[in-house]
GROMACS .gro file of C-alpha atoms in nm:
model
  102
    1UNK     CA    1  -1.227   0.071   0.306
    2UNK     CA    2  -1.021   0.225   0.614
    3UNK     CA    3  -0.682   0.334   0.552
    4UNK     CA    4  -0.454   0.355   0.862
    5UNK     CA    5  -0.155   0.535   0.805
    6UNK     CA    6   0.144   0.517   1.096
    7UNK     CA    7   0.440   0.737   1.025
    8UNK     CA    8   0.777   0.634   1.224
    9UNK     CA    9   1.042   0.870   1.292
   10UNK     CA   10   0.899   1.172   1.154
   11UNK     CA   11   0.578   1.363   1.165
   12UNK     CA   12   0.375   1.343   0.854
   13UNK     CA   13   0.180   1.655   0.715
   14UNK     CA   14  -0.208   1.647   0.580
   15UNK     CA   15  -0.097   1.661   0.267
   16UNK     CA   16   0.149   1.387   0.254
   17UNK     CA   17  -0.177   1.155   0.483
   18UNK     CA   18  -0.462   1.266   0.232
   19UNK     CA   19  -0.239   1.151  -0.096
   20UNK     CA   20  -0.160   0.789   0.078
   21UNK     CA   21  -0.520   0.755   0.106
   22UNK     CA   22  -0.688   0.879  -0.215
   23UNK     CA   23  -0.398   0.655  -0.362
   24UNK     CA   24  -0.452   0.343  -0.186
   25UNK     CA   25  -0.841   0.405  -0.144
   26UNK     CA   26  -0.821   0.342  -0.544
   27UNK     CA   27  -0.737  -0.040  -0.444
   28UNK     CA   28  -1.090  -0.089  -0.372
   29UNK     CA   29  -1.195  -0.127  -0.774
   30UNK     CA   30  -0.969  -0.397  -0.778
   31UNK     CA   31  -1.081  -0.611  -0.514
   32UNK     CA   32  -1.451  -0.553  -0.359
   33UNK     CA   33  -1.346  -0.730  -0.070
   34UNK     CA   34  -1.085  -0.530   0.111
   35UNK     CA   35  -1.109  -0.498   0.462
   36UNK     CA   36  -0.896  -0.261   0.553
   37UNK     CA   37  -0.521  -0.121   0.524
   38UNK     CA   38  -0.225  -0.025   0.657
   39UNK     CA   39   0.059   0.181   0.541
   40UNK     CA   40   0.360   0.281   0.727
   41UNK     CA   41   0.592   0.580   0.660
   42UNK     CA   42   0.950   0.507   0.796
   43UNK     CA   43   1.228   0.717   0.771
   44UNK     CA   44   1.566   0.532   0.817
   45UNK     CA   45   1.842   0.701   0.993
   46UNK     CA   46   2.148   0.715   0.716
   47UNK     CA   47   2.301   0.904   0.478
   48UNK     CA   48   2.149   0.664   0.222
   49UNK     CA   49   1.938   0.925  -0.046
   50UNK     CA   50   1.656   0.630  -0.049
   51UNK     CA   51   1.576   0.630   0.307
   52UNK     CA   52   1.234   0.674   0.273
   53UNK     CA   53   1.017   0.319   0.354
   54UNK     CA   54   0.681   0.298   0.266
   55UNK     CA   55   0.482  -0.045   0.368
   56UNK     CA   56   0.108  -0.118   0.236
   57UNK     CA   57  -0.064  -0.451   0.433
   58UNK     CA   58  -0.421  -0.502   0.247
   59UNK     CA   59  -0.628  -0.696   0.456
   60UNK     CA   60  -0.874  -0.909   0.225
   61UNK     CA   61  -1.070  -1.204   0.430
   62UNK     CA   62  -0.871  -1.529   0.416
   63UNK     CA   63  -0.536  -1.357   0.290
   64UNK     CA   64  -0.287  -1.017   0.347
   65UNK     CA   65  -0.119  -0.858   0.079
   66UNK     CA   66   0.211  -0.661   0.151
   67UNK     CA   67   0.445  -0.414  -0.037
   68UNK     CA   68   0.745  -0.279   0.110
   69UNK     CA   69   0.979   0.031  -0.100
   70UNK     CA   70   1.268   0.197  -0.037
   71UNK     CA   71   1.255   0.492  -0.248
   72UNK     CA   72   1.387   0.870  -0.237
   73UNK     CA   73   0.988   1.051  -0.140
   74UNK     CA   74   0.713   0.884   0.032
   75UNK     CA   75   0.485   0.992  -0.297
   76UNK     CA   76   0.688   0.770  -0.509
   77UNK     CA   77   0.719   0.473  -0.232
   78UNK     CA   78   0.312   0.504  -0.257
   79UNK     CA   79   0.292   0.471  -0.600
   80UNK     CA   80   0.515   0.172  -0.646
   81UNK     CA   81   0.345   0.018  -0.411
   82UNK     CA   82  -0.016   0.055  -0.488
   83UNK     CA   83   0.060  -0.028  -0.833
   84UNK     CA   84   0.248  -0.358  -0.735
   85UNK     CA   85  -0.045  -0.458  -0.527
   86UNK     CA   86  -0.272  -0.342  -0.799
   87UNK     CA   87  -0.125  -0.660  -1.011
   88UNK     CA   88  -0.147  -0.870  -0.727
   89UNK     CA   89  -0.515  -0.826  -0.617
   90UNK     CA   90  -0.608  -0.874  -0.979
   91UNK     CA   91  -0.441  -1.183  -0.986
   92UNK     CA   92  -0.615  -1.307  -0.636
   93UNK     CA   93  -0.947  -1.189  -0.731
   94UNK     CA   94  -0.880  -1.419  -1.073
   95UNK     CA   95  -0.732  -1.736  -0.829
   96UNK     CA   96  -1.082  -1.653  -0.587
   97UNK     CA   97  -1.282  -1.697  -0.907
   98UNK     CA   98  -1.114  -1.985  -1.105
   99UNK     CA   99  -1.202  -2.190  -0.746
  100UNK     CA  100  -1.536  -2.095  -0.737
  101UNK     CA  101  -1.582  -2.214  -1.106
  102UNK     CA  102  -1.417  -2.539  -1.023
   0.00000   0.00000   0.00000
């Protein structure tokens, strides 16, 4: 699977690029059919502590998943994210396979 990762209004490091994908690469053993994704890294102008963004768009074939968080780091915006989408390619993998049986 191909991660693209887009960072607005700030430069992101390696480090902070090579932990958004091992983390959302992990998607892939819970859906074999991922296409791709994307994941954008916004950082919103304001005094607000949680002005970090993170957005993950899965691309499976028929169907997108997406995640948006507003959180205080990037890392934690990741993880919230790839665990909510976790949950919800489980639960299309099960809808993909209850139609199949029917």
């Amino acid at each position: 699977m191909k991660v693209f990762t887009q960072s607005v209004n700030f430069n992101a490091d390696k480090e902070l690029i090579n932990f958004v994908e091992k983390k959302v690469g992990t998607l892939v053993k819970f859906h074999d059919k991922i296409v791709d994704a994307e994941v954008f890294l916004k950082v919103q102008n304001t005094s607000d502590k949680e002005n970090k963004i993170t957005e993950i768009k899965i691309n499976i074939p028929g169907s997108e998943l997406i995640v948006k968080r507003e959180t205080k780091t990037f890392e934690e915006g990741v993880n919230a994210a790839v665990d909510n989408l976790k949950r919800q390619l489980k639960r299309s993998k099960e809808k993909l396979r209850d139609s199949m049986i029917s």
